[in-house]
Short mmCIF file of N, CA and C in Angstrom, two decimals:
data_model
loop_
_atom_site.label_atom_id
_atom_site.label_comp_id
_atom_site.label_asym_id
_atom_site.label_seq_id
_atom_site.Cartn_x
_atom_site.Cartn_y
_atom_site.Cartn_z
N MET A 1 38.95 -15.39 19.88
CA MET A 1 38.66 -16.63 20.57
C MET A 1 38.30 -16.31 22.02
N LEU A 2 37.22 -16.88 22.49
CA LEU A 2 36.74 -16.61 23.84
C LEU A 2 37.73 -17.07 24.90
N GLY A 3 38.38 -18.20 24.67
CA GLY A 3 39.37 -18.69 25.62
C GLY A 3 40.49 -17.69 25.83
N GLU A 4 40.91 -17.08 24.76
CA GLU A 4 41.96 -16.05 24.83
C GLU A 4 41.51 -14.89 25.70
N ASP A 5 40.27 -14.45 25.52
CA ASP A 5 39.74 -13.34 26.33
C ASP A 5 39.72 -13.70 27.81
N PHE A 6 39.28 -14.91 28.13
CA PHE A 6 39.29 -15.35 29.53
C PHE A 6 40.71 -15.39 30.07
N GLN A 7 41.64 -15.89 29.27
CA GLN A 7 43.01 -16.00 29.74
C GLN A 7 43.60 -14.62 30.03
N ILE A 8 43.36 -13.66 29.17
CA ILE A 8 43.88 -12.31 29.37
C ILE A 8 43.36 -11.72 30.68
N LYS A 9 42.14 -12.08 31.04
CA LYS A 9 41.54 -11.58 32.28
C LYS A 9 41.96 -12.40 33.50
N GLY A 10 42.82 -13.41 33.29
CA GLY A 10 43.28 -14.23 34.40
C GLY A 10 42.29 -15.30 34.81
N ARG A 11 41.30 -15.54 34.00
CA ARG A 11 40.28 -16.55 34.28
C ARG A 11 40.66 -17.84 33.54
N TYR A 12 41.69 -18.50 34.08
CA TYR A 12 42.31 -19.63 33.39
C TYR A 12 41.41 -20.86 33.29
N LYS A 13 40.59 -21.11 34.30
CA LYS A 13 39.68 -22.26 34.22
C LYS A 13 38.72 -22.10 33.05
N GLU A 14 38.12 -20.91 32.94
CA GLU A 14 37.20 -20.66 31.84
C GLU A 14 37.93 -20.70 30.49
N ALA A 15 39.17 -20.21 30.48
CA ALA A 15 39.96 -20.25 29.25
C ALA A 15 40.17 -21.69 28.81
N VAL A 16 40.57 -22.54 29.74
CA VAL A 16 40.79 -23.95 29.41
C VAL A 16 39.50 -24.58 28.89
N ASP A 17 38.38 -24.30 29.55
CA ASP A 17 37.10 -24.85 29.10
C ASP A 17 36.81 -24.46 27.65
N GLN A 18 37.07 -23.21 27.30
CA GLN A 18 36.82 -22.74 25.94
C GLN A 18 37.80 -23.34 24.93
N TYR A 19 39.07 -23.46 25.33
CA TYR A 19 40.04 -24.09 24.44
C TYR A 19 39.64 -25.53 24.15
N VAL A 20 39.19 -26.25 25.18
CA VAL A 20 38.76 -27.64 25.00
C VAL A 20 37.61 -27.71 24.00
N LYS A 21 36.62 -26.85 24.18
CA LYS A 21 35.47 -26.84 23.26
C LYS A 21 35.93 -26.58 21.83
N GLY A 22 36.76 -25.57 21.65
CA GLY A 22 37.24 -25.22 20.32
C GLY A 22 38.05 -26.33 19.67
N LEU A 23 38.93 -26.95 20.45
CA LEU A 23 39.75 -28.03 19.92
C LEU A 23 38.90 -29.22 19.50
N LYS A 24 37.88 -29.52 20.28
CA LYS A 24 37.00 -30.64 19.92
C LYS A 24 36.23 -30.35 18.63
N VAL A 25 35.76 -29.12 18.48
CA VAL A 25 35.05 -28.75 17.26
C VAL A 25 35.97 -28.91 16.05
N LEU A 26 37.24 -28.57 16.22
CA LEU A 26 38.20 -28.66 15.12
C LEU A 26 38.75 -30.08 14.91
N GLY A 27 38.36 -31.00 15.78
CA GLY A 27 38.81 -32.38 15.63
C GLY A 27 40.13 -32.71 16.30
N TYR A 28 40.61 -31.83 17.17
CA TYR A 28 41.87 -32.07 17.88
C TYR A 28 41.57 -32.62 19.27
N ASP A 29 40.91 -33.77 19.31
CA ASP A 29 40.53 -34.38 20.59
C ASP A 29 41.73 -34.71 21.46
N ASP A 30 42.84 -35.11 20.83
CA ASP A 30 44.04 -35.44 21.60
C ASP A 30 44.57 -34.22 22.35
N GLN A 31 44.54 -33.05 21.71
CA GLN A 31 44.99 -31.83 22.37
C GLN A 31 43.99 -31.40 23.44
N ALA A 32 42.70 -31.61 23.20
CA ALA A 32 41.68 -31.29 24.20
C ALA A 32 41.90 -32.14 25.45
N ARG A 33 42.26 -33.41 25.26
CA ARG A 33 42.50 -34.30 26.40
C ARG A 33 43.69 -33.84 27.24
N ILE A 34 44.70 -33.30 26.60
CA ILE A 34 45.85 -32.77 27.34
C ILE A 34 45.37 -31.68 28.29
N LEU A 35 44.58 -30.77 27.78
CA LEU A 35 44.05 -29.69 28.62
C LEU A 35 43.17 -30.24 29.74
N GLN A 36 42.31 -31.18 29.42
CA GLN A 36 41.41 -31.74 30.42
C GLN A 36 42.16 -32.48 31.52
N THR A 37 43.15 -33.27 31.13
CA THR A 37 43.91 -34.06 32.10
C THR A 37 44.67 -33.16 33.06
N ARG A 38 45.39 -32.19 32.51
CA ARG A 38 46.19 -31.30 33.37
C ARG A 38 45.32 -30.38 34.21
N SER A 39 44.23 -29.89 33.65
CA SER A 39 43.38 -28.96 34.40
C SER A 39 42.58 -29.66 35.48
N ALA A 40 42.41 -30.98 35.38
CA ALA A 40 41.69 -31.74 36.41
C ALA A 40 42.38 -31.62 37.76
N LYS A 41 43.68 -31.34 37.74
CA LYS A 41 44.45 -31.17 38.97
C LYS A 41 44.39 -29.72 39.47
N GLY A 42 43.69 -28.87 38.75
CA GLY A 42 43.57 -27.47 39.15
C GLY A 42 44.71 -26.59 38.66
N ASP A 43 45.61 -27.15 37.89
CA ASP A 43 46.76 -26.39 37.37
C ASP A 43 46.43 -25.91 35.96
N TYR A 44 45.67 -24.82 35.88
CA TYR A 44 45.17 -24.36 34.59
C TYR A 44 46.28 -23.77 33.72
N LYS A 45 47.19 -23.01 34.32
CA LYS A 45 48.32 -22.49 33.54
C LYS A 45 49.20 -23.63 33.04
N GLY A 46 49.43 -24.60 33.91
CA GLY A 46 50.22 -25.77 33.51
C GLY A 46 49.55 -26.53 32.38
N ALA A 47 48.23 -26.59 32.42
CA ALA A 47 47.48 -27.26 31.35
C ALA A 47 47.66 -26.53 30.03
N ILE A 48 47.59 -25.21 30.07
CA ILE A 48 47.75 -24.41 28.85
C ILE A 48 49.17 -24.58 28.31
N ARG A 49 50.16 -24.55 29.21
CA ARG A 49 51.55 -24.73 28.77
C ARG A 49 51.76 -26.11 28.13
N ALA A 50 51.20 -27.15 28.76
CA ALA A 50 51.34 -28.51 28.21
C ALA A 50 50.70 -28.60 26.83
N TRP A 51 49.53 -28.00 26.68
CA TRP A 51 48.85 -27.99 25.38
C TRP A 51 49.67 -27.22 24.35
N LEU A 52 50.19 -26.05 24.74
CA LEU A 52 50.95 -25.24 23.79
C LEU A 52 52.20 -25.97 23.30
N ARG A 53 52.84 -26.72 24.18
CA ARG A 53 54.03 -27.49 23.75
C ARG A 53 53.65 -28.45 22.62
N VAL A 54 52.52 -29.12 22.76
CA VAL A 54 52.06 -30.05 21.72
C VAL A 54 51.61 -29.28 20.49
N TYR A 55 50.87 -28.20 20.70
CA TYR A 55 50.37 -27.36 19.60
C TYR A 55 51.53 -26.89 18.73
N VAL A 56 52.58 -26.39 19.36
CA VAL A 56 53.74 -25.89 18.63
C VAL A 56 54.51 -27.05 18.00
N ALA A 57 54.69 -28.14 18.73
CA ALA A 57 55.45 -29.29 18.22
C ALA A 57 54.79 -29.93 17.00
N THR A 58 53.48 -29.88 16.93
CA THR A 58 52.77 -30.52 15.80
C THR A 58 52.53 -29.55 14.65
N SER A 59 53.13 -28.39 14.71
CA SER A 59 52.88 -27.37 13.69
C SER A 59 53.33 -27.81 12.30
N LYS A 60 54.18 -28.80 12.22
CA LYS A 60 54.63 -29.28 10.91
C LYS A 60 53.53 -30.06 10.19
N SER A 61 52.60 -30.64 10.96
CA SER A 61 51.55 -31.46 10.35
C SER A 61 50.23 -30.71 10.17
N HIS A 62 50.15 -29.50 10.67
CA HIS A 62 48.94 -28.69 10.47
C HIS A 62 49.33 -27.22 10.55
N HIS A 63 48.46 -26.37 10.03
CA HIS A 63 48.75 -24.94 10.08
C HIS A 63 48.61 -24.46 11.51
N MET A 64 49.64 -23.85 12.04
CA MET A 64 49.64 -23.38 13.41
C MET A 64 50.04 -21.92 13.42
N TYR A 65 49.21 -21.12 14.04
CA TYR A 65 49.49 -19.69 14.12
C TYR A 65 50.49 -19.43 15.25
N LYS A 66 51.70 -19.11 14.87
CA LYS A 66 52.74 -18.85 15.86
C LYS A 66 52.39 -17.62 16.70
N TYR A 67 51.75 -16.65 16.07
CA TYR A 67 51.33 -15.45 16.78
C TYR A 67 50.39 -15.82 17.93
N PHE A 68 49.43 -16.69 17.66
CA PHE A 68 48.46 -17.09 18.68
C PHE A 68 49.16 -17.76 19.86
N ALA A 69 50.04 -18.71 19.58
CA ALA A 69 50.76 -19.38 20.66
C ALA A 69 51.63 -18.38 21.41
N ALA A 70 52.25 -17.46 20.69
CA ALA A 70 53.11 -16.45 21.32
C ALA A 70 52.32 -15.57 22.27
N LEU A 71 51.12 -15.17 21.88
CA LEU A 71 50.37 -14.29 22.76
C LEU A 71 49.90 -15.02 24.01
N LEU A 72 49.61 -16.31 23.90
CA LEU A 72 49.22 -17.07 25.09
C LEU A 72 50.41 -17.24 26.03
N TYR A 73 51.59 -17.53 25.46
CA TYR A 73 52.79 -17.62 26.29
C TYR A 73 53.11 -16.27 26.93
N ALA A 74 53.04 -15.21 26.16
CA ALA A 74 53.34 -13.87 26.68
C ALA A 74 52.42 -13.52 27.83
N ASN A 75 51.15 -13.81 27.67
CA ASN A 75 50.18 -13.49 28.70
C ASN A 75 50.49 -14.20 30.02
N MET A 76 51.10 -15.38 29.95
CA MET A 76 51.45 -16.11 31.17
C MET A 76 52.84 -15.75 31.68
N GLY A 77 53.50 -14.81 30.99
CA GLY A 77 54.82 -14.37 31.42
C GLY A 77 55.95 -15.25 30.94
N ASP A 78 55.68 -16.15 30.00
CA ASP A 78 56.71 -17.04 29.46
C ASP A 78 57.41 -16.34 28.29
N LYS A 79 58.31 -15.44 28.65
CA LYS A 79 58.94 -14.55 27.67
C LYS A 79 59.71 -15.27 26.57
N GLU A 80 60.55 -16.20 26.96
CA GLU A 80 61.42 -16.83 25.96
C GLU A 80 60.61 -17.57 24.90
N GLU A 81 59.60 -18.31 25.34
CA GLU A 81 58.74 -19.01 24.39
C GLU A 81 58.02 -18.02 23.49
N ALA A 82 57.51 -16.94 24.09
CA ALA A 82 56.77 -15.93 23.32
C ALA A 82 57.67 -15.29 22.27
N PHE A 83 58.87 -14.88 22.66
CA PHE A 83 59.75 -14.22 21.70
C PHE A 83 60.23 -15.15 20.60
N ALA A 84 60.48 -16.40 20.93
CA ALA A 84 60.89 -17.35 19.89
C ALA A 84 59.79 -17.50 18.84
N LEU A 85 58.55 -17.60 19.28
CA LEU A 85 57.43 -17.75 18.35
C LEU A 85 57.14 -16.46 17.59
N LEU A 86 57.28 -15.33 18.26
CA LEU A 86 57.08 -14.05 17.57
C LEU A 86 58.12 -13.86 16.47
N GLU A 87 59.34 -14.25 16.75
CA GLU A 87 60.39 -14.14 15.74
C GLU A 87 60.08 -15.04 14.54
N GLU A 88 59.60 -16.25 14.81
CA GLU A 88 59.21 -17.14 13.71
C GLU A 88 58.06 -16.53 12.90
N ALA A 89 57.10 -15.95 13.60
CA ALA A 89 55.96 -15.31 12.92
C ALA A 89 56.47 -14.16 12.05
N TYR A 90 57.42 -13.40 12.56
CA TYR A 90 57.98 -12.29 11.80
C TYR A 90 58.70 -12.80 10.55
N GLN A 91 59.50 -13.85 10.71
CA GLN A 91 60.23 -14.41 9.57
C GLN A 91 59.30 -14.95 8.49
N LYS A 92 58.12 -15.41 8.90
CA LYS A 92 57.15 -15.96 7.95
C LYS A 92 56.14 -14.90 7.48
N HIS A 93 56.38 -13.65 7.87
CA HIS A 93 55.52 -12.53 7.46
C HIS A 93 54.06 -12.75 7.87
N ASP A 94 53.87 -13.20 9.10
CA ASP A 94 52.52 -13.44 9.63
C ASP A 94 51.77 -12.12 9.75
N GLY A 95 50.68 -12.01 9.03
CA GLY A 95 49.89 -10.78 9.02
C GLY A 95 49.28 -10.43 10.37
N SER A 96 49.17 -11.40 11.26
CA SER A 96 48.61 -11.13 12.59
C SER A 96 49.47 -10.17 13.40
N LEU A 97 50.73 -10.05 13.02
CA LEU A 97 51.64 -9.18 13.77
C LEU A 97 51.22 -7.72 13.75
N ILE A 98 50.31 -7.34 12.87
CA ILE A 98 49.85 -5.95 12.86
C ILE A 98 49.12 -5.60 14.15
N HIS A 99 48.68 -6.62 14.89
CA HIS A 99 47.98 -6.39 16.16
C HIS A 99 48.93 -6.39 17.36
N LEU A 100 50.18 -6.60 17.10
CA LEU A 100 51.18 -6.77 18.15
C LEU A 100 51.21 -5.62 19.14
N LYS A 101 51.23 -4.41 18.64
CA LYS A 101 51.43 -3.25 19.51
C LYS A 101 50.29 -3.03 20.50
N ASP A 102 49.08 -3.38 20.11
CA ASP A 102 47.92 -3.05 20.93
C ASP A 102 47.26 -4.22 21.64
N HIS A 103 47.68 -5.44 21.37
CA HIS A 103 47.00 -6.59 21.97
C HIS A 103 47.36 -6.69 23.45
N PRO A 104 46.36 -6.72 24.33
CA PRO A 104 46.63 -6.73 25.78
C PRO A 104 47.34 -7.98 26.28
N ALA A 105 47.31 -9.06 25.53
CA ALA A 105 48.00 -10.28 25.97
C ALA A 105 49.51 -10.07 26.06
N PHE A 106 50.01 -9.08 25.33
CA PHE A 106 51.45 -8.83 25.32
C PHE A 106 51.89 -7.87 26.42
N ASP A 107 50.98 -7.41 27.25
CA ASP A 107 51.34 -6.48 28.33
C ASP A 107 52.49 -6.98 29.20
N PRO A 108 52.52 -8.27 29.58
CA PRO A 108 53.62 -8.73 30.43
C PRO A 108 55.02 -8.65 29.79
N ILE A 109 55.10 -8.54 28.48
CA ILE A 109 56.42 -8.47 27.83
C ILE A 109 56.64 -7.15 27.10
N ARG A 110 55.69 -6.26 27.21
CA ARG A 110 55.71 -5.01 26.44
C ARG A 110 56.96 -4.16 26.70
N LEU A 111 57.47 -4.16 27.92
CA LEU A 111 58.61 -3.31 28.25
C LEU A 111 59.96 -3.93 27.89
N ASP A 112 59.94 -5.16 27.48
CA ASP A 112 61.18 -5.85 27.10
C ASP A 112 61.72 -5.22 25.81
N PRO A 113 63.02 -4.92 25.76
CA PRO A 113 63.60 -4.33 24.55
C PRO A 113 63.37 -5.16 23.29
N ARG A 114 63.28 -6.47 23.43
CA ARG A 114 63.03 -7.33 22.26
C ARG A 114 61.64 -7.06 21.68
N PHE A 115 60.68 -6.78 22.55
CA PHE A 115 59.33 -6.48 22.08
C PHE A 115 59.33 -5.16 21.32
N LYS A 116 59.98 -4.16 21.90
CA LYS A 116 60.05 -2.85 21.24
C LYS A 116 60.74 -2.96 19.88
N SER A 117 61.79 -3.76 19.82
CA SER A 117 62.49 -3.97 18.55
C SER A 117 61.59 -4.63 17.52
N LEU A 118 60.84 -5.63 17.94
CA LEU A 118 59.94 -6.32 17.02
C LEU A 118 58.85 -5.39 16.52
N VAL A 119 58.29 -4.59 17.41
CA VAL A 119 57.26 -3.62 17.00
C VAL A 119 57.81 -2.68 15.94
N ARG A 120 59.05 -2.21 16.14
CA ARG A 120 59.68 -1.33 15.15
C ARG A 120 59.87 -2.05 13.81
N ARG A 121 60.36 -3.29 13.87
CA ARG A 121 60.59 -4.04 12.63
C ARG A 121 59.30 -4.32 11.87
N VAL A 122 58.24 -4.60 12.62
CA VAL A 122 56.95 -4.86 11.98
C VAL A 122 56.39 -3.57 11.38
N GLY A 123 56.74 -2.44 12.00
CA GLY A 123 56.26 -1.15 11.51
C GLY A 123 54.87 -0.81 12.02
N CYS A 124 54.55 -1.29 13.21
CA CYS A 124 53.23 -1.03 13.78
C CYS A 124 53.06 0.44 14.12
N ARG A 125 51.89 0.92 13.82
CA ARG A 125 51.52 2.29 14.22
C ARG A 125 50.11 2.22 14.77
N ILE A 126 49.84 3.08 15.73
CA ILE A 126 48.48 3.18 16.24
C ILE A 126 47.75 4.20 15.39
N VAL A 127 46.64 3.81 14.87
CA VAL A 127 45.82 4.70 14.05
C VAL A 127 44.56 5.01 14.83
N HIS A 128 44.32 6.28 15.08
CA HIS A 128 43.11 6.70 15.78
C HIS A 128 42.08 7.12 14.76
N MET A 129 40.88 6.59 14.91
CA MET A 129 39.80 6.93 13.98
C MET A 129 38.79 7.80 14.71
N ASN A 130 38.40 8.87 14.08
CA ASN A 130 37.34 9.71 14.63
C ASN A 130 36.02 9.24 14.06
N ILE A 131 35.20 8.73 14.93
CA ILE A 131 33.91 8.22 14.46
C ILE A 131 32.81 9.13 14.97
#
């Protein structure tokens, strides 16, 4: 997702713009409005956090990737939210966790012992390919 790439680079305004576009395409206009309303004040991280709270809270009524929400929280340094969602993803055997060890969004929490424990439990290994 392009918004995720912008967010990882610290370009939160562009990230919000991309999230809004994606949400509208998927028919989540209410969630897009949350981002638009909060970001209008220039608080792009706050806008993303407000959207994620709704995204996670509505996960019972639609399929929600806990891994995706966790990586966005982790990237903003929101450790507790990130770890809670990562643990849920692990319990549900989310296949996205295979990217856990190498995804740059997790850099802010990478040194936390909980992250290292999760990586071990998932069984992530770095595989180098000679091309």
